[in-house]
Amino acid sequence: MLIQDFLLGSCRKNPDAEALVSGTFRATYADVTDAALSLAASLVAEGLQPGDRVAVLTDVPFDYIVSYFGTLLAGGVFVGLNTQTSSRTLKQLLSDCGASIVVTHRKFLKYFESMADGVPSLICVVIAGGGTVVGVSNRIFAGLIAKRNDNIALLPTREPANLAQIIYTSGTTGTPKGVMLSHTNLVVNTHSTLQYLGLTGSDRVMVVLPFFYSYGNSVLLTHIAVGGALIVNQSMMYPTVILDQMQTERVTGFSGVPSTFALLLKRTAIRDSPLPQLRYVTQAGGWMSPSLTRELIAALPEVAIHVMYGQTEAAPRLSSLDPADLQRKAGSIGKAIPGVTLKVLTPTGAAVKPGETGELAAKGENVMIGYWGQPQATAEVLRDGWLWTGDLVTADEEGYLYIAGRQSDMIKSGAHRIAPKEIEDVLLEHDAVFEVAVIGVDDEILGESLQACVVLKEAGSCQAEELLRHCQQILPHYKVPHSIMFFDELPKTESGKIRKTELMAGILSLQEDP
Amino acid sequence: MQNYATQIKAFIIENFLFNAEGSSLGDDESFLENGIIDSTGILEVVAWIEETFGIRVPDSDLLPENFDTVQRLTTYLQRNADKHGVPAG
C-alpha cells in the first residue's frame, strides 16, 4: 500500500464527504483528489522523475494537502518546509534535499530573493497567489491543479519501500537532519495510530498543529485514511477563535502539544464552553506537566485524553497511554503502540530493570530509512536493528514508560525542537560576541523559552536589542532568543565545556530572588 | 488615537521587529498573517497593554478584530478609554 491510497480510498468510498475546512473555504474528498491528480500530471509534465524531491512552503491548507498527495501520485518525494523560515534556512534545506520543484505562496517569495542561482537542482517554482521568482521558471499553482487528469495509470508507479517523504528536524549540531520515511513507514504507523484512537469517517478533527512537523503530518494522514474532516486553523495566537470553531464545526477530535493546552486552559473559557461532540484529545510533542494534565481532565471530563510519545524518526508514533490509565499512571507516556517494540537499554544494549534509567530503543516497520545524505548520523541512531531515540526513560513494574530526560541539550519550545548550537553559532557571527550559551528556561506556556547567555569581547560594546536584530535577520522567528543576558564569564568544566546546568540554576535563582 | 497608534507601533517595532523593519509596519498589516507576532508574543502585547494603559484585557477580548493590526488595537484601546473614562495615551 502507498500513502496516496489513503486519499484515493476515502474518495472512492465517499467523494462528497467534507475533507477540509479552512476559514470559509470547504473542500470535499473529490475536490482534493481531483486537484492532486491534476497536479501530479502537471509535475510529471514539468519533468519530475520518480524519487525527485518536491519542497512545499505554504500555510494554505488546501495547497499543502493537494501538493502532498500530488507529489506522491507523481512518484516524487514530498518535503514539507517550516513556514517560519529565513532566506538562509530555506536555501540550506532546498540545497540539502536537492529539490527539483518548489510549491509556495506569494507571501513567502521574500525568502527566495537571491536564491535562484544557489539551488542548481531547481527546475521550477510553482506559485500560488501571484508573484515571480527570478532566475528559474515559474508556474501558477491554480493552473497546474486545474488541468483535469483522471488517468492515474499514466502516472509513475512506486513501491511501498520507496522513499515518500523527508521531514527536517533540528540536529543536535544545529545542522538540520532530513528524516527519510518510506510509504511503508507512514502507512503502518497510520494504521497503528488508527487502531488505538478508533477513528472513523464521522470524525472531525480541529487541526492547530502545522502539517510540516511529524505530529501534524500524522493527524493529516490518519484522518484522510478514515475519510474524516480536517478543520484547519494553524495558529494559537487567538485561542478563543479556535474554541469557537471547535463548537461551530462540532469537532470530535483535537490534537495539541503542551503549549496548545496551556493556552486553551489559561486563555479561553473552555471550562464553560460545551463541546458535546468532542470525544478524543491527543497530546504529544513533549512532556506535559501532571498539573496541566489534571487541569485538562477537569476541563474535559467526558473526553478520552490520549498522551502519546514518538519522534519523527519513527513516522512518528511509538507509545501511547490509554485514557483509562491517565490518572493512575500520571506522567507516563504509556506503552508501545501496535506494531512497535520498545526496550529500555544500557549503552551496551543490555535491558535495564524496572525503575532504572536507560535509553529508549524502538523497533518496527515505522522506523525511518535513515537521515538524508548523512550516513554517519544514521549509523549513530540505527544500531543493531534498533532506533536509539536519545530519550532517557524508566519503566515501572507494569511496563509503563516515563521520560527521565534527554541525552542531548535540545530545547523544546512550543511545538519546536531547537538545537541551541544553531543559535549560538549565529550569535558568534556577531563581531561583539566572545562566547555564548543558549539554554531553555521553564515557561508556563511554551514549556521552555530560549535564553541566550552572552559574554561580549568588550563589556558594554553591544546591546541586547542589536543581538536580537542580528538573530532575526538570519534565523526563523521561533529560533530568536526570548531574552539575552550578559555575563562577565560563563561557568565551564576543566576541559572548557560550558556548564549549562549550572548556568540554568543560576538564572533560576535570579528569577526567584531578583 | 494617534497617540495610541504611535505607542503601539513603537512597542511592536521594538519588541518584535527589533527596530529592523519598522518602516514596513503598516497600520493595517495583520500581525498573524505576516508572522510578526505569534501565540506567545500576543500575550506579551496583552501584558504591555494592561500595564501601560491600566486596563484588564479579558480572554474573550483576545480576538483578531481587536488585536490583529495597529489600527484595530488603537480602536480597541480608544473604545476602552471611552467606556472607562481613561484619558487617551
Coordinates of C-alpha atoms in Angstrom, one line a residue:
Chain A
M1 CA 0.0 0.0 0.0
L2 CA 1.1 3.5 -0.8
I3 CA 0.3 6.7 1.2
Q4 CA -1.8 8.2 -1.6
D5 CA -4.1 5.1 -1.4
F6 CA -5.5 6.6 1.8
L7 CA -6.8 9.6 -0.2
L8 CA -7.9 7.6 -3.2
G9 CA -9.7 5.0 -1.0
S10 CA -11.6 7.6 1.0
C11 CA -12.6 9.4 -2.2
R12 CA -13.8 6.2 -3.8
K13 CA -15.9 5.5 -0.6
N14 CA -17.4 8.9 -0.2
P15 CA -16.3 11.5 -2.7
D16 CA -18.8 14.2 -1.4
A17 CA -17.6 13.9 2.2
E18 CA -16.0 17.0 3.6
A19 CA -12.2 16.7 3.7
L20 CA -11.1 20.2 4.6
V21 CA -12.5 23.3 6.2
S22 CA -10.2 26.3 6.3
G23 CA -11.9 29.6 7.2
T24 CA -14.8 29.9 4.8
F25 CA -13.2 27.5 2.4
R26 CA -14.5 24.0 2.2
A27 CA -13.4 21.0 0.1
T28 CA -14.7 17.5 -0.4
Y29 CA -12.6 14.4 -1.0
A30 CA -13.4 14.7 -4.7
D31 CA -12.1 18.3 -4.7
V32 CA -8.8 17.3 -3.1
T33 CA -8.3 14.2 -5.2
D34 CA -9.1 15.9 -8.5
A35 CA -6.7 18.7 -7.7
A36 CA -4.0 16.2 -6.5
L37 CA -4.3 14.1 -9.7
S38 CA -4.1 17.1 -11.9
L39 CA -1.1 18.5 -10.0
A40 CA 0.6 15.1 -10.3
A41 CA 0.2 15.0 -14.1
S42 CA 1.5 18.6 -14.2
L43 CA 4.6 17.8 -12.1
V44 CA 5.4 14.9 -14.4
A45 CA 4.9 17.1 -17.4
E46 CA 7.4 19.6 -15.9
G47 CA 10.0 16.9 -15.9
L48 CA 9.7 15.4 -12.3
Q49 CA 11.2 12.0 -12.2
P50 CA 10.3 9.2 -9.7
G51 CA 12.2 9.9 -6.5
D52 CA 12.7 13.6 -7.2
R53 CA 12.0 16.0 -4.3
V54 CA 9.2 18.5 -4.3
A55 CA 9.6 21.0 -1.5
V56 CA 6.4 22.8 -0.3
L57 CA 6.5 26.1 1.6
T58 CA 2.9 27.2 2.2
D59 CA 0.5 27.9 5.0
V60 CA -2.6 27.4 2.8
P61 CA -4.0 24.1 3.9
F62 CA -5.7 23.1 0.6
D63 CA -2.5 23.9 -1.3
Y64 CA -0.4 21.9 1.2
I65 CA -2.6 18.8 1.1
V66 CA -3.0 18.8 -2.6
S67 CA 0.8 19.2 -3.0
Y68 CA 1.4 16.4 -0.6
F69 CA -0.7 13.8 -2.4
G70 CA 0.0 15.3 -5.9
T71 CA 3.8 14.8 -5.3
L72 CA 3.3 11.2 -4.1
L73 CA 1.0 10.5 -7.1
A74 CA 3.7 11.8 -9.4
G75 CA 6.2 9.4 -7.9
G76 CA 8.0 12.3 -6.1
V77 CA 9.3 12.7 -2.6
F78 CA 7.4 15.3 -0.5
V79 CA 9.4 17.7 1.6
G80 CA 7.2 20.0 3.7
L81 CA 9.1 23.0 5.0
N82 CA 8.5 25.1 8.1
T83 CA 6.8 28.3 7.1
Q84 CA 8.7 30.1 9.9
T85 CA 11.9 30.3 7.9
S86 CA 14.6 32.6 6.7
S87 CA 16.4 33.0 3.4
R88 CA 19.4 31.2 4.7
T89 CA 17.4 28.3 6.2
L90 CA 15.4 27.9 3.0
K91 CA 18.4 27.9 0.8
Q92 CA 20.1 25.4 3.1
L93 CA 17.1 23.0 3.1
L94 CA 16.4 23.2 -0.7
S95 CA 20.1 22.6 -1.4
D96 CA 20.3 19.7 1.1
C97 CA 17.4 17.8 -0.3
G98 CA 18.2 18.8 -3.9
A99 CA 14.7 19.9 -4.6
S100 CA 13.6 19.8 -8.2
I101 CA 10.3 21.7 -7.7
V102 CA 9.1 24.1 -5.0
V103 CA 5.5 24.8 -4.4
T104 CA 4.9 28.0 -2.5
H105 CA 2.7 31.1 -1.9
R106 CA 3.3 34.7 -2.8
K107 CA 3.8 35.7 0.9
F108 CA 6.9 33.5 1.1
L109 CA 8.6 34.9 -2.1
K110 CA 10.7 37.3 0.0
Y111 CA 12.8 34.3 1.1
F112 CA 13.6 33.4 -2.5
E113 CA 15.4 36.6 -3.3
S114 CA 18.9 36.0 -4.4
M115 CA 18.3 32.3 -4.3
A116 CA 17.8 31.3 -8.0
D117 CA 21.4 30.6 -8.7
G118 CA 22.0 29.0 -5.4
V119 CA 20.0 25.8 -5.8
P120 CA 21.1 24.2 -9.1
S121 CA 18.7 21.3 -8.8
L122 CA 15.6 23.6 -9.1
I123 CA 13.6 23.1 -12.3
C124 CA 10.7 25.4 -11.4
V125 CA 8.9 27.2 -8.7
V126 CA 5.1 26.8 -8.5
I127 CA 3.5 29.9 -7.0
A128 CA 0.0 30.5 -5.6
G129 CA -1.3 34.0 -5.2
G130 CA 0.8 35.7 -7.8
G131 CA 4.4 36.9 -8.0
T132 CA 7.5 35.6 -9.5
V133 CA 10.9 34.2 -8.6
V134 CA 13.8 35.5 -10.8
G135 CA 16.2 33.1 -12.4
V136 CA 14.1 30.0 -12.5
S137 CA 11.0 29.0 -14.5
N138 CA 7.7 29.9 -12.7
R139 CA 4.3 28.1 -12.9
I140 CA 1.0 29.2 -11.5
F141 CA -0.4 26.7 -8.9
A142 CA -4.0 27.3 -9.9
G143 CA -3.2 26.4 -13.5
L144 CA -1.4 23.2 -12.5
I145 CA -4.3 21.8 -10.4
A146 CA -7.0 22.8 -12.9
K147 CA -5.7 20.6 -15.7
R148 CA -8.1 17.7 -15.3
N149 CA -6.4 14.3 -15.2
D150 CA -8.4 11.2 -14.4
N151 CA -6.0 8.7 -15.8
I152 CA -4.0 7.5 -12.8
A153 CA -2.5 4.8 -15.0
L154 CA -0.4 7.4 -16.7
L155 CA 1.4 8.3 -13.5
P156 CA 4.6 6.6 -12.4
T157 CA 4.3 3.6 -10.1
R158 CA 6.2 3.3 -6.8
E159 CA 6.9 0.5 -4.3
P160 CA 5.9 0.6 -0.6
A161 CA 9.6 0.5 0.3
N162 CA 10.4 3.6 -1.7
L163 CA 11.2 7.0 -0.1
A164 CA 8.0 9.0 0.2
Q165 CA 8.7 12.0 2.4
I166 CA 11.6 13.8 4.0
I167 CA 10.8 15.7 7.3
Y168 CA 13.5 18.0 8.5
T169 CA 14.3 18.1 12.2
S170 CA 16.9 20.1 14.1
G171 CA 20.0 18.1 14.5
T172 CA 21.9 18.4 17.8
T173 CA 24.8 20.0 16.0
G174 CA 22.5 22.7 14.6
T175 CA 22.6 21.2 11.1
P176 CA 19.1 20.1 10.1
K177 CA 18.6 16.4 9.5
G178 CA 16.2 15.2 6.8
V179 CA 14.4 12.1 8.2
M180 CA 13.7 9.7 5.3
L181 CA 10.3 8.0 5.6
S182 CA 9.1 5.3 3.2
H183 CA 5.5 4.7 2.2
T184 CA 5.6 1.7 4.4
N185 CA 6.9 3.7 7.4
L186 CA 4.0 6.1 7.2
V187 CA 1.3 3.6 6.2
V188 CA 2.0 1.2 9.1
N189 CA 2.2 4.0 11.7
T190 CA -1.0 5.5 10.4
H191 CA -2.7 2.1 10.8
S192 CA -1.3 1.6 14.3
T193 CA -2.5 5.1 15.4
L194 CA -6.0 4.4 13.9
Q195 CA -6.2 1.3 16.0
Y196 CA -5.7 2.9 19.4
L197 CA -7.6 6.1 18.6
G198 CA -10.5 4.3 16.9
L199 CA -11.1 7.0 14.3
T200 CA -13.9 6.7 11.8
G201 CA -15.2 8.7 8.8
S202 CA -17.5 10.6 11.1
D203 CA -14.6 12.2 12.9
R204 CA -13.9 15.9 12.5
V205 CA -10.6 17.0 13.9
M206 CA -9.5 20.5 14.8
V207 CA -6.0 21.0 13.4
V208 CA -3.9 23.7 15.0
L209 CA -0.6 21.9 14.5
P210 CA 1.4 22.6 11.4
F211 CA 1.4 19.8 8.9
F212 CA 5.2 20.1 8.2
Y213 CA 6.0 18.6 11.6
S214 CA 5.6 14.8 12.0
Y215 CA 2.7 15.2 14.6
G216 CA 0.6 17.3 12.2
N217 CA 1.6 15.0 9.4
S218 CA 0.2 12.1 11.4
V219 CA -3.1 14.0 12.2
L220 CA -3.4 14.6 8.4
L221 CA -2.8 11.0 7.3
T222 CA -4.9 9.4 10.0
H223 CA -8.0 11.5 9.2
I224 CA -7.6 11.3 5.4
A225 CA -7.3 7.5 5.9
V226 CA -10.7 7.2 7.5
G227 CA -12.4 9.8 5.4
G228 CA -12.8 12.2 8.2
A229 CA -12.8 16.0 8.1
L230 CA -9.9 18.3 8.9
I231 CA -10.9 21.7 10.4
V232 CA -7.7 23.6 9.9
N233 CA -6.6 26.8 11.7
Q234 CA -2.9 26.5 12.3
S235 CA -2.3 29.3 14.9
M236 CA -3.0 29.5 18.6
M237 CA -2.5 33.3 18.6
Y238 CA -6.2 33.8 19.2
P239 CA -7.2 30.7 21.3
T240 CA -10.8 31.8 21.7
V241 CA -11.2 31.7 17.9
I242 CA -10.1 28.1 18.0
L243 CA -12.5 27.2 20.8
D244 CA -15.4 28.9 18.9
Q245 CA -14.5 27.0 15.8
M246 CA -14.4 23.7 17.7
Q247 CA -18.0 24.5 18.8
T248 CA -19.4 25.7 15.5
E249 CA -17.7 22.9 13.4
R250 CA -18.8 20.3 16.0
V251 CA -15.4 18.8 16.1
T252 CA -14.9 15.3 17.6
G253 CA -11.2 15.4 18.0
F254 CA -8.4 17.8 18.9
S255 CA -4.6 17.3 18.8
G256 CA -2.1 19.5 20.6
V257 CA 1.3 20.0 22.2
P258 CA 1.6 21.1 25.9
S259 CA 1.7 24.8 25.0
T260 CA -1.6 24.4 23.0
F261 CA -3.3 23.1 26.0
A262 CA -1.7 25.7 28.3
L263 CA -3.2 28.4 26.0
L264 CA -6.6 26.8 25.8
L265 CA -6.8 26.3 29.6
K266 CA -5.4 29.6 30.6
R267 CA -6.6 32.0 28.0
T268 CA -10.1 30.7 27.0
A269 CA -13.4 29.9 28.6
I270 CA -13.0 26.2 27.8
R271 CA -14.4 25.1 31.1
D272 CA -17.7 26.9 30.4
S273 CA -17.9 26.0 26.7
P274 CA -19.9 22.9 26.0
L275 CA -18.2 20.6 23.4
P276 CA -20.7 17.8 23.3
Q277 CA -19.2 16.2 20.1
L278 CA -15.6 16.2 21.3
R279 CA -14.7 12.6 22.1
Y280 CA -10.9 12.5 21.9
V281 CA -7.9 14.6 22.5
T282 CA -4.3 13.7 21.7
Q283 CA -1.3 15.2 23.4
A284 CA 2.3 14.7 22.1
G285 CA 5.2 16.8 21.2
G286 CA 6.9 17.0 24.6
W287 CA 6.3 16.2 28.2
M288 CA 3.2 17.8 29.8
S289 CA 3.2 18.5 33.5
P290 CA 0.9 16.5 35.7
S291 CA -0.7 19.7 36.9
L292 CA -1.6 20.8 33.4
T293 CA -2.9 17.3 32.6
R294 CA -5.1 17.4 35.7
E295 CA -6.5 20.8 34.6
L296 CA -7.2 19.3 31.2
I297 CA -9.0 16.3 32.7
A298 CA -11.1 18.6 34.9
A299 CA -12.0 20.8 31.9
L300 CA -12.9 17.9 29.6
P301 CA -14.1 15.2 32.0
E302 CA -16.0 13.2 29.3
V303 CA -13.3 13.3 26.7
A304 CA -10.7 10.5 26.1
I305 CA -7.3 12.0 26.5
H306 CA -4.5 10.2 24.8
V307 CA -1.0 11.0 25.9
M308 CA 1.4 9.9 23.2
Y309 CA 5.1 9.8 22.5
G310 CA 7.1 9.5 19.4
Q311 CA 9.7 11.1 17.2
T312 CA 10.0 12.0 13.5
E313 CA 12.4 9.1 13.0
A314 CA 9.5 6.7 13.9
A315 CA 7.0 8.2 11.5
P316 CA 6.3 9.3 14.4
R317 CA 4.3 7.4 16.9
L318 CA 5.9 4.9 19.3
S319 CA 3.9 4.8 22.5
S320 CA 0.5 5.8 23.9
L321 CA -1.1 5.9 27.3
D322 CA -4.6 4.5 27.4
P323 CA -7.0 7.3 28.6
A324 CA -8.2 4.9 31.3
D325 CA -4.7 5.0 32.8
L326 CA -4.3 8.7 32.7
Q327 CA -4.8 9.3 36.4
R328 CA -3.3 6.0 37.6
K329 CA -0.2 6.5 35.6
A330 CA 0.1 10.3 35.6
G331 CA 3.2 11.5 33.8
S332 CA 3.7 8.2 31.9
I333 CA 4.0 8.1 28.1
G334 CA 2.3 4.7 28.2
K335 CA 3.4 1.5 26.3
A336 CA 4.4 0.6 22.8
I337 CA 1.6 1.0 20.2
P338 CA 0.6 -1.9 17.9
G339 CA 3.5 -2.9 15.6
V340 CA 6.2 -1.3 17.7
T341 CA 8.6 -2.9 20.2
L342 CA 10.2 -0.7 22.8
K343 CA 13.1 -1.6 25.2
V344 CA 14.9 0.4 27.8
L345 CA 18.6 -0.3 27.3
T346 CA 22.0 0.4 28.7
P347 CA 24.6 2.0 26.3
T348 CA 25.9 -1.6 25.6
G349 CA 22.4 -2.8 24.7
A350 CA 21.5 -4.7 27.9
A351 CA 18.0 -4.4 29.3
V352 CA 17.6 -2.3 32.5
K353 CA 15.5 -3.4 35.4
P354 CA 12.2 -1.7 36.2
G355 CA 12.8 1.7 37.9
E356 CA 16.3 2.1 36.4
T357 CA 17.0 4.7 33.8
G358 CA 18.1 3.7 30.3
E359 CA 17.8 4.8 26.7
L360 CA 14.6 4.0 24.9
A361 CA 15.1 2.0 21.8
A362 CA 12.4 1.1 19.2
K363 CA 11.9 -1.4 16.5
G364 CA 9.1 -1.6 13.9
E365 CA 8.2 -1.1 10.3
N366 CA 7.6 2.5 11.1
V367 CA 11.3 3.2 11.8
M368 CA 12.9 5.5 9.2
I369 CA 15.2 4.6 6.4
G370 CA 17.8 7.0 7.7
Y371 CA 18.9 10.6 7.5
W372 CA 19.1 12.1 4.0
G373 CA 22.7 12.2 2.9
Q374 CA 24.0 11.7 6.5
P375 CA 25.1 8.0 6.8
Q376 CA 27.2 8.7 9.9
A377 CA 24.3 10.3 11.7
T378 CA 22.1 7.5 10.6
A379 CA 24.5 4.9 11.9
E380 CA 24.6 6.6 15.3
V381 CA 20.9 6.1 15.9
L382 CA 20.1 3.0 13.8
R383 CA 22.2 0.3 15.6
D384 CA 21.7 -3.5 15.8
G385 CA 18.2 -3.2 14.2
W386 CA 17.0 -0.7 16.8
L387 CA 16.3 3.1 16.6
W388 CA 18.0 4.6 19.6
T389 CA 15.8 7.5 20.5
G390 CA 18.2 9.6 22.6
D391 CA 15.5 9.8 25.3
L392 CA 16.2 8.5 28.8
V393 CA 13.3 6.6 30.3
T394 CA 12.3 4.4 33.2
A395 CA 9.8 1.6 33.1
D396 CA 7.7 0.7 36.1
E397 CA 6.8 -2.9 37.1
E398 CA 3.8 -3.0 34.8
G399 CA 5.9 -1.8 31.8
Y400 CA 4.6 1.8 31.7
L401 CA 7.3 4.2 30.5
Y402 CA 8.3 7.5 32.0
I403 CA 10.6 10.1 30.3
A404 CA 13.6 10.9 32.6
G405 CA 15.4 13.2 30.3
R406 CA 17.3 13.6 27.0
Q407 CA 20.9 12.8 26.3
S408 CA 21.2 15.9 24.2
D409 CA 20.6 19.5 25.2
M410 CA 17.8 20.1 22.6
I411 CA 15.3 22.7 23.7
K412 CA 11.6 22.1 23.3
S413 CA 9.8 25.4 22.9
G414 CA 6.1 25.3 21.9
A415 CA 5.9 22.8 19.1
H416 CA 9.5 23.2 18.1
R417 CA 12.6 21.2 18.8
I418 CA 15.5 23.6 18.7
A419 CA 19.2 23.0 18.7
P420 CA 20.9 25.6 20.9
K421 CA 24.1 25.3 18.8
E422 CA 22.4 26.7 15.8
I423 CA 21.5 29.9 17.7
E424 CA 24.9 30.0 19.4
D425 CA 26.7 29.8 16.0
V426 CA 24.6 32.7 14.7
L427 CA 25.3 34.9 17.8
L428 CA 29.0 34.1 17.4
E429 CA 28.9 35.5 13.9
H430 CA 28.3 38.9 15.5
D431 CA 31.6 40.8 15.9
A432 CA 30.9 41.9 19.5
V433 CA 30.3 38.4 20.9
F434 CA 33.1 36.4 22.6
E435 CA 31.2 33.4 23.8
V436 CA 27.6 32.3 24.2
A437 CA 25.4 29.6 25.6
V438 CA 21.7 29.2 24.7
I439 CA 19.6 27.3 27.2
G440 CA 15.9 26.5 27.7
V441 CA 14.3 28.0 30.8
D442 CA 10.9 26.9 32.2
D443 CA 8.0 28.8 30.7
E444 CA 4.4 28.4 31.7
I445 CA 3.1 28.4 28.1
L446 CA 6.0 27.3 25.9
G447 CA 7.4 24.7 28.1
E448 CA 10.8 26.2 27.6
S449 CA 11.8 29.7 26.4
L450 CA 15.1 30.5 24.8
Q451 CA 17.6 32.3 26.9
A452 CA 20.9 33.4 25.4
C453 CA 23.8 34.0 27.9
V454 CA 26.4 36.1 26.2
V455 CA 29.9 37.2 27.1
L456 CA 31.0 40.2 25.0
K457 CA 34.6 40.8 23.8
E458 CA 34.3 44.2 25.3
A459 CA 31.8 44.8 28.1
G460 CA 29.0 47.2 27.2
S461 CA 30.0 47.3 23.5
C462 CA 26.7 46.0 22.3
Q463 CA 23.1 46.0 23.5
A464 CA 20.7 43.0 23.6
E465 CA 18.5 44.6 21.0
E466 CA 21.3 44.6 18.5
L467 CA 22.0 40.9 19.0
L468 CA 18.3 40.1 18.8
R469 CA 18.1 42.1 15.5
H470 CA 21.1 40.1 14.2
C471 CA 19.4 36.8 15.1
Q472 CA 16.2 37.9 13.5
Q473 CA 17.9 38.7 10.2
I474 CA 19.3 35.2 10.0
L475 CA 17.1 32.8 11.9
P476 CA 13.4 31.9 11.7
H477 CA 11.3 33.8 14.3
Y478 CA 10.9 30.9 16.7
K479 CA 14.7 30.5 17.0
V480 CA 15.3 34.1 18.0
P481 CA 16.1 34.1 21.8
H482 CA 13.3 35.4 24.0
S483 CA 15.9 37.2 26.1
I484 CA 19.6 37.9 26.3
M485 CA 21.6 38.2 29.5
F486 CA 25.2 39.4 29.6
F487 CA 27.8 37.7 31.7
D488 CA 31.4 38.5 32.6
E489 CA 32.2 34.8 32.1
L490 CA 30.4 31.5 31.7
P491 CA 30.9 28.6 34.1
K492 CA 33.0 25.9 32.5
T493 CA 34.3 22.4 33.1
E494 CA 38.0 21.7 33.3
S495 CA 38.0 20.8 29.6
G496 CA 36.5 24.2 28.8
K497 CA 32.9 23.0 28.1
I498 CA 30.2 25.4 29.3
R499 CA 28.3 24.1 32.3
K500 CA 24.8 24.7 31.1
T501 CA 23.1 23.1 34.1
E502 CA 25.0 25.4 36.4
L503 CA 24.1 28.4 34.2
M504 CA 20.4 27.4 34.3
A505 CA 20.4 27.0 38.1
G506 CA 22.0 30.5 38.4
I507 CA 19.3 32.0 36.2
L508 CA 16.6 30.3 38.1
S509 CA 17.9 31.6 41.4
L510 CA 18.0 35.1 39.8
Q511 CA 14.4 34.7 38.7
E512 CA 13.3 33.6 42.2
D513 CA 15.3 36.2 44.0
P514 CA 15.7 39.1 41.7
Chain B
M1 CA -6.0 58.0 18.7
Q2 CA -2.7 59.0 17.1
N3 CA -1.0 58.7 20.4
Y4 CA -2.2 55.1 20.9
A5 CA -1.1 54.2 17.4
T6 CA 2.3 55.7 17.9
Q7 CA 2.8 53.9 21.2
I8 CA 1.6 50.5 19.8
K9 CA 3.7 50.8 16.7
A10 CA 6.8 51.7 18.8
F11 CA 6.2 48.7 21.1
I12 CA 5.7 46.2 18.2
I13 CA 8.7 47.5 16.3
E14 CA 11.0 47.4 19.4
N15 CA 9.9 44.0 20.7
F16 CA 9.0 42.0 17.6
L17 CA 10.9 43.6 14.8
F18 CA 13.9 44.7 16.9
N19 CA 13.9 48.1 15.2
A20 CA 14.9 46.5 11.9
E21 CA 11.9 46.7 9.8
G22 CA 9.9 49.4 11.5
S23 CA 9.2 51.4 8.4
S24 CA 7.4 48.5 6.8
L25 CA 4.8 48.0 9.6
G26 CA 1.6 49.4 8.2
D27 CA -1.4 50.3 10.3
D28 CA -3.5 47.6 8.6
E29 CA -0.8 44.9 8.4
S30 CA -2.0 41.7 10.0
F31 CA 0.3 40.6 12.9
L32 CA -0.8 37.0 12.3
E33 CA -0.8 36.8 8.5
N34 CA 2.6 38.4 8.3
G35 CA 4.2 36.3 11.1
I36 CA 5.0 39.4 13.1
I37 CA 3.6 38.1 16.4
D38 CA 2.9 34.5 17.4
S39 CA 0.8 32.9 20.2
T40 CA 3.2 33.8 23.0
G41 CA 4.0 37.3 21.5
I42 CA 0.4 38.3 21.7
L43 CA 0.4 37.6 25.4
E44 CA 3.3 40.0 25.7
V45 CA 1.2 42.6 23.9
V46 CA -1.7 41.9 26.3
A47 CA 0.6 42.3 29.4
W48 CA 2.1 45.5 28.0
I49 CA -1.4 47.0 27.4
E50 CA -2.6 46.0 30.8
E51 CA 0.5 47.6 32.4
T52 CA 0.8 50.7 30.2
F53 CA -2.9 51.6 29.9
G54 CA -4.1 50.3 33.2
I55 CA -6.9 48.1 31.8
R56 CA -7.6 44.5 32.1
V57 CA -8.0 42.5 28.9
P58 CA -10.4 39.7 29.4
D59 CA -9.7 36.5 27.4
S60 CA -12.9 37.0 25.4
D61 CA -11.4 40.2 24.0
L62 CA -8.3 38.5 22.6
L63 CA -9.7 38.3 19.1
P64 CA -8.2 39.3 15.7
E65 CA -10.8 42.0 15.3
N66 CA -9.4 43.7 18.4
F67 CA -5.7 42.8 18.2
D68 CA -4.5 41.9 14.8
T69 CA -3.4 45.3 13.4
V70 CA -2.1 48.6 14.8
Q71 CA -5.4 50.2 13.7
R72 CA -7.6 47.6 15.4
L73 CA -5.6 47.8 18.6
T74 CA -5.9 51.5 18.5
T75 CA -9.7 51.3 18.1
Y76 CA -9.8 48.8 20.9
L77 CA -7.9 51.0 23.3
Q78 CA -9.9 54.0 22.4
R79 CA -13.1 52.1 23.0
N80 CA -11.9 51.0 26.4
A81 CA -10.9 54.6 27.3
D82 CA -14.3 55.9 26.2
K83 CA -16.0 53.2 28.3
H84 CA -13.9 53.8 31.4
G85 CA -13.1 57.4 31.1
V86 CA -9.3 56.8 30.8
P87 CA -7.5 59.6 29.1
A88 CA -6.2 58.7 25.6
G89 CA -2.5 57.7 25.6

